[in-house]
Structures are given as structure tokens and as C-alpha cells.
């Protein structure tokens, strides 16, 4: 069995929008203007951008070799599955959503097959999850766990999708099946993620700490577990422990874009914007990292803040031109805290809440509704937190502000 892909690290992959319209048009021989329009290539062979592999990057060389082999004969399933998996892993590490498209292209001959081969179904579900097409992803995952009930990755991915959607009880059932398939630590990470998403982060921390005390199977599993532990500590209000854990994760895996962004969020909440800038300044190709830097630069009122904010705004504009609506949460944060447009931020936060119910989804909707002066718009979040038994202090404090405003 392949090592489990730590799904929590790529669940926000599709938010890392790395292309703006201007360079995209420039790469196609067109001149950007004030009226930007989406560019549609005339043929599949049109090159939009060259992304060279680093000479020392063994996986990049492997991906290039696999692409050449599949270009010569596209129906080699084993090679296609290997390439798609590598592309997904690279996208998770870099925050670059183009790798999802490349993974889909590798699976092209089987993408629309019903039923597809089980390996294709799993990776198709993973790609659909990355694009926030959660119903389609769940349809594939439900079919997969019926067909191959010993597929640990399928159970893990299913648990993560259900957790993001707020179906915590069903997500925990998937975690329970995962444990005998993938081991105690993987099962505990799965359960802790869901518990923390439900607002029971102290319980999540205790559960996962106990599992980690018995040891992990390697560096990757340790980094995955410690990242989950750090998030649980942060949400439970134990910020000192969370900062130490995030630092350990990034020492173990400096390429972990998800943990870097989560660590930056914690530092922002702690009033440490200079540390956020140091943490994110070399990772601006990833929109998630750029957002955190923009928030930090804006908080400090630095000379760089306006140009960086304009760059991020242009990336949001480009995503809208592509018909991409996957970044609503991050854009809502930018709109509320940088552009100070509470009405637009609330609209984005409401649209995002329709899709997913993670703690940050709840937080930005609560914040936007309060800033806009319409606390009733956040009532669904308050009800959700009550129903899930959330105990995390930050969310509860915001929910209580909404309750008071509604009295």
C-alpha cells in the first residue's frame, strides 16, 4: 500500500491561485488591457507557461519522464496513476492548483469512465475534493469504499471531505474504519482532525497526544500528526504549545504549505506580523501565503502593503475571469481586513458557508456579519456551533458577540 497522503494538507489546494491574467496573456502573445478577458487557447497544444523542473528535483524529473511516456502512449494505466499521484503531492506541497489539472490530464483516458478503475476513482475523488466539488467527490468515495473496503486512502479522504462539510459523525465513522487499515497514529490523526473541526480541540489534542506517545512510522507521518496537533492546540487556545509544534512541523517538512499558512494565522492572532512576513515572504507564488503576508504588511502599515494587496486583488480578479469560485473564504478575509468592504466580505463568506463548514469558515462569517452590522446573517453559524458541541474559545467568543447583538 502507498503511504497515506496527508489529506488535511491539500484540502485547500485549490485556493492557491498562482496565475494572474497579465502574465497569462503575455505568455500567449497578447497585450493585457484595462478590459481583461479570459484567454481560450485555439488548440490543446498551445503552451500557456513553461514551468521548468529543478535539476536536483528527482520527483520533477520523474514526472517529466512519465509525461513523455504517456505522450507516446496515453493508455498506460500504471504510469498514469503514478504521474497523477505525484502531481497531487506536488500541488499539495506547493499550493499550486495547476497540478490538479495535470493530474486530471494524466487520467484523461479513464476520467469519464463509469465505472473507472479503482485507482482512477480514488484520484478522481481527490482532485474533485481539491476543487471543492464535494458531492461528486463523495459519490466516488462512497462507491470506492463499497468496492474496495480495505482502501485506507479512500476512507481517510472520505473522512476529510465529510469533516469539511460539517458531517462530523459520519466522518468519525470513516476514521474508525481507517484505524485497523492504516495504524493507530493515522486513525488518531483522522479522528483528531474531525474532533477539532467540530470545535472539540482539547479532546482532539489529548487523543492524538496519547497516540503519538506510542510512536510514529516515519518523518512524514510525524509531521502530519504534529501539524494536526498544532492546529488543535491553537484552536483550544494553547497558543504557546501551538507555536512550538508548528515550528517543529516546518523543521521536519519545510515544504508544507498548509502548515505554514496555519502557523501564519496563529502568529497574526498573536499580534506578531513581523514574524508572519519572515515566514511567508519567500512563498508569494502561493496565494494562501501571500494573503497572510498582505494581512501582516497591512497591520504594520509598511510601504510594501499597497503593492502586495494590489497583486493579490489582481489574482482574485483573474480567478473570477476563469470562473473559479473556490477561494471565497480567503478572499473574504482579504476583503474584510484589507479592503475594509464588509458588505462584499459578507457576501463571500455566506457563499463559502454554503460549501464548507470548517472553523475558519465559521469565523470569517461571524466576523463579516458583525462588521456589516447584520448579525442575523451569522445565525446559521451559531446554530451549527451549538449543534456540534463546539468548545473552542475563539469561536465561542465570536458566537456570543452575535447572540448579544441579536438580543
Short mmCIF file of C-alpha atoms in Angstrom, two decimals, residues 21 37 48 76 110 132 146 180 214 226 229 233 243 293 302 306 311 338 395:
data_model
loop_
_atom_site.label_atom_id
_atom_site.label_comp_id
_atom_site.label_asym_id
_atom_site.label_seq_id
_atom_site.Cartn_x
_atom_site.Cartn_y
_atom_site.Cartn_z
CA UNK A 21 -4.30 37.35 -16.21
CA UNK A 37 -10.91 38.88 -20.91
CA UNK A 48 0.49 28.87 -21.73
CA UNK A 76 -0.65 3.07 -19.72
CA UNK A 110 -10.37 6.97 -17.86
CA UNK A 132 -14.39 21.72 -3.72
CA UNK A 146 -18.04 -0.32 -1.22
CA UNK A 180 -7.15 -1.08 11.59
CA UNK A 214 3.37 5.21 21.22
CA UNK A 226 2.20 17.22 14.66
CA UNK A 229 -1.78 18.56 16.97
CA UNK A 233 -3.71 23.37 20.33
CA UNK A 243 3.72 27.83 18.08
CA UNK A 293 1.83 38.43 4.21
CA UNK A 302 4.50 49.10 5.56
CA UNK A 306 -0.36 48.58 -1.09
CA UNK A 311 -1.14 41.92 -6.55
CA UNK A 338 -7.52 44.77 3.95
CA UNK A 395 -15.28 30.77 18.01
#
